[in-house]
Every structure is written in C-alpha cells, then in structure tokens.
mmCIF file of C-alpha atoms in Angstrom:
data_model
loop_
_atom_site.group_PDB
_atom_site.id
_atom_site.type_symbol
_atom_site.label_atom_id
_atom_site.label_comp_id
_atom_site.label_asym_id
_atom_site.label_seq_id
_atom_site.Cartn_x
_atom_site.Cartn_y
_atom_site.Cartn_z
ATOM 1 C CA TRP A 262 105.443 104.703 93.291
ATOM 2 C CA LYS A 263 102.846 102.075 93.413
ATOM 3 C CA PRO A 264 102.291 101.873 97.586
ATOM 4 C CA ILE A 265 100.909 99.566 99.757
ATOM 5 C CA ILE A 266 100.217 99.120 103.236
ATOM 6 C CA LEU A 267 100.292 95.767 105.178
ATOM 7 C CA THR A 268 98.007 95.053 108.183
ATOM 8 C CA PRO A 269 99.093 92.093 110.998
ATOM 9 C CA ASP A 270 96.030 90.605 108.467
ATOM 10 C CA ASP A 271 97.934 91.388 105.138
ATOM 11 C CA VAL A 272 100.890 89.304 107.198
ATOM 12 C CA MET A 273 99.417 86.136 108.317
ATOM 13 C CA ALA A 274 98.028 86.090 104.818
ATOM 14 C CA ARG A 275 100.659 85.674 103.147
ATOM 15 C CA ASN A 276 102.802 83.066 106.002
ATOM 16 C CA GLN A 277 104.680 80.815 103.652
ATOM 17 C CA LYS A 278 106.533 78.129 104.417
ATOM 18 C CA HIS A 279 110.373 79.690 104.274
ATOM 19 C CA LEU A 280 108.520 82.385 107.036
ATOM 20 C CA ASN A 281 106.305 81.084 109.517
ATOM 21 C CA CYS A 282 104.863 84.217 110.766
ATOM 22 C CA THR A 283 103.677 83.041 114.065
ATOM 23 C CA ALA A 284 106.818 81.492 115.882
ATOM 24 C CA ILE A 285 108.151 85.481 114.595
ATOM 25 C CA LEU A 286 105.762 86.922 116.571
ATOM 26 C CA ASN A 287 106.483 84.752 119.577
ATOM 27 C CA ARG A 288 109.700 85.777 119.289
ATOM 28 C CA ILE A 289 109.293 88.577 119.639
ATOM 29 C CA LYS A 290 106.129 89.207 122.250
ATOM 30 C CA GLU A 291 109.948 87.444 124.134
ATOM 31 C CA LEU A 292 111.983 90.227 123.618
ATOM 32 C CA HIS A 293 109.624 92.226 126.076
ATOM 33 C CA LEU A 294 109.999 95.719 124.290
ATOM 34 C CA ASP A 295 108.132 98.872 124.305
ATOM 35 C CA ASP A 296 105.338 99.153 121.233
ATOM 36 C CA PHE A 297 107.178 101.040 118.719
ATOM 37 C CA GLY A 298 110.318 98.412 119.461
ATOM 38 C CA LYS A 299 107.847 95.585 118.405
ATOM 39 C CA ILE A 300 106.843 97.549 115.470
ATOM 40 C CA LEU A 301 110.597 98.204 114.436
ATOM 41 C CA LEU A 302 110.359 94.380 114.452
ATOM 42 C CA LYS A 303 106.714 93.526 112.527
ATOM 43 C CA ARG A 304 108.147 96.001 109.476
ATOM 44 C CA TRP A 305 111.005 92.910 108.646
ATOM 45 C CA MET A 306 108.998 90.372 108.500
ATOM 46 C CA ALA A 307 106.125 91.851 106.580
ATOM 47 C CA MET A 308 108.817 93.376 104.253
ATOM 48 C CA ALA A 309 109.800 88.908 104.150
ATOM 49 C CA ALA A 310 105.598 88.364 103.681
ATOM 50 C CA ALA A 311 105.631 90.926 100.584
ATOM 51 C CA GLY A 312 108.110 89.730 98.831
ATOM 52 C CA GLY A 313 110.693 92.033 99.168
ATOM 53 C CA GLY A 314 111.386 95.031 97.365
ATOM 54 C CA TRP A 315 111.658 98.932 98.502
ATOM 55 C CA PHE A 316 110.950 99.832 102.210
ATOM 56 C CA SER A 317 109.484 103.791 103.083
ATOM 57 C CA ASP A 318 108.280 105.117 106.421
ATOM 58 C CA TYR A 319 105.235 107.088 106.043
ATOM 59 C CA ASP A 320 107.457 110.020 106.518
ATOM 60 C CA ASN A 321 109.586 109.713 104.126
ATOM 61 C CA PHE A 322 109.304 110.056 99.935
ATOM 62 C CA PRO A 323 111.172 108.391 97.759
ATOM 63 C CA LEU A 324 110.617 111.122 94.687
ATOM 64 C CA GLY A 325 114.332 110.471 93.079
ATOM 65 C CA GLU A 326 117.139 108.250 92.317
ATOM 66 C CA ILE A 327 119.557 107.312 94.645
ATOM 67 C CA ASN A 328 123.211 107.979 92.475
ATOM 68 C CA GLY A 329 121.258 106.331 89.338
ATOM 69 C CA THR A 330 119.553 103.102 91.351
ATOM 70 C CA LEU A 331 116.230 103.375 91.532
ATOM 71 C CA THR A 332 115.282 102.828 88.548
ATOM 72 C CA ARG A 333 117.609 100.845 85.791
ATOM 73 C CA ASN A 334 115.951 100.873 82.396
ATOM 74 C CA HIS A 335 113.350 102.840 83.834
ATOM 75 C CA HIS A 336 112.385 99.312 85.804
ATOM 76 C CA PRO A 337 110.077 100.370 89.007
ATOM 77 C CA PHE A 338 110.706 97.350 91.184
ATOM 78 C CA PHE A 339 114.992 96.348 89.851
ATOM 79 C CA LEU A 340 116.210 96.496 93.418
ATOM 80 C CA PRO A 341 119.946 98.448 93.885
ATOM 81 C CA ASN A 342 122.693 95.332 94.456
ATOM 82 C CA ASN A 343 121.408 91.781 93.094
ATOM 83 C CA GLY A 344 118.564 91.973 96.355
ATOM 84 C CA GLN A 345 121.487 91.762 98.608
ATOM 85 C CA MET A 346 119.874 94.381 101.507
ATOM 86 C CA THR A 347 120.023 98.165 101.194
ATOM 87 C CA VAL A 348 119.548 100.754 103.480
ATOM 88 C CA HIS A 349 119.235 104.292 102.324
ATOM 89 C CA ASP A 350 119.869 106.494 104.872
ATOM 90 C CA ILE A 351 122.242 105.554 108.461
ATOM 91 C CA LEU A 352 120.343 105.881 111.448
ATOM 92 C CA SER A 353 117.508 103.458 110.988
ATOM 93 C CA PRO A 354 116.168 101.715 107.947
ATOM 94 C CA THR A 355 113.310 104.489 107.413
ATOM 95 C CA LEU A 356 114.178 104.558 102.876
ATOM 96 C CA ALA A 357 115.223 100.543 102.711
ATOM 97 C CA SER A 358 115.618 97.161 99.923
ATOM 98 C CA GLY A 359 116.140 93.984 99.893
ATOM 99 C CA ASN A 360 115.166 90.573 98.653
ATOM 100 C CA ALA A 361 112.261 88.687 100.830
ATOM 101 C CA HIS A 362 115.564 86.321 102.025
ATOM 102 C CA GLU A 363 117.115 89.353 102.607
ATOM 103 C CA TRP A 364 114.848 90.731 104.920
ATOM 104 C CA LEU A 365 113.862 87.384 106.329
ATOM 105 C CA ASN A 366 118.244 87.223 107.275
ATOM 106 C CA GLY A 367 118.156 90.290 108.438
ATOM 107 C CA LEU A 368 115.332 89.833 110.761
ATOM 108 C CA GLU A 369 116.723 86.996 112.164
ATOM 109 C CA SER A 370 119.981 88.539 112.835
ATOM 110 C CA LEU A 371 118.444 91.459 114.980
ATOM 111 C CA LEU A 372 115.853 88.697 116.992
ATOM 112 C CA LYS A 373 119.504 87.365 118.123
#
C-alpha cells in the first residue's frame, strides 16, 4: 500500500471535466450539514477526483486479503468487482473500492 492523503487543494487541482468540484461543494453547502456530515460527502468527491481506487478511513488498516479479492496476481491496485463500488463493511464506508465513475455515482446518489 502507498497511502496518500488528499487535501482540499489536491481535489480542486484535479477538477476535471466530468467532476465540477465547485458545483459539488455548493450542493453540499446547501444541505446545511454539520462539519462531520460535510466531510463524509467530501471524501466521496476526493476519491472521484483521485481517479477512484481503494479508500480506507484513518483508523482502518487493510492489512490482508478480503476473501482473496484484494489483489489479483499480486497487483496491489486491482479493484474487486471490475471496479464497481464495493463497500467492505456494513455501517459506513471505512474500507471501500471503486473506479472514479462509481465514486461519483455514489456521491450523486447521496446528494439526492
């Protein structure tokens, strides 16, 4: 694993045609959530801006395989389920994986 920490500046720098970060931030602001609620939505935006991949919350350490799906042929960036959004726990996405499109679709669903 080569973890990275995405800052708000990183996300805005990756503002892409398919991901209008400013518009998404405005939509989040309109929800009148507390700071924690905003953070929970912003991390979905960050993962979409980063191009998707594995997400792990700060207090979750994915140290091994998950039913043999964490790696394929020892490739650490393999995403299970062909990149479809996969949440590996029940209560909240503290360990999740998906391609950028899936992270953005998940965020759009949460914002509705």
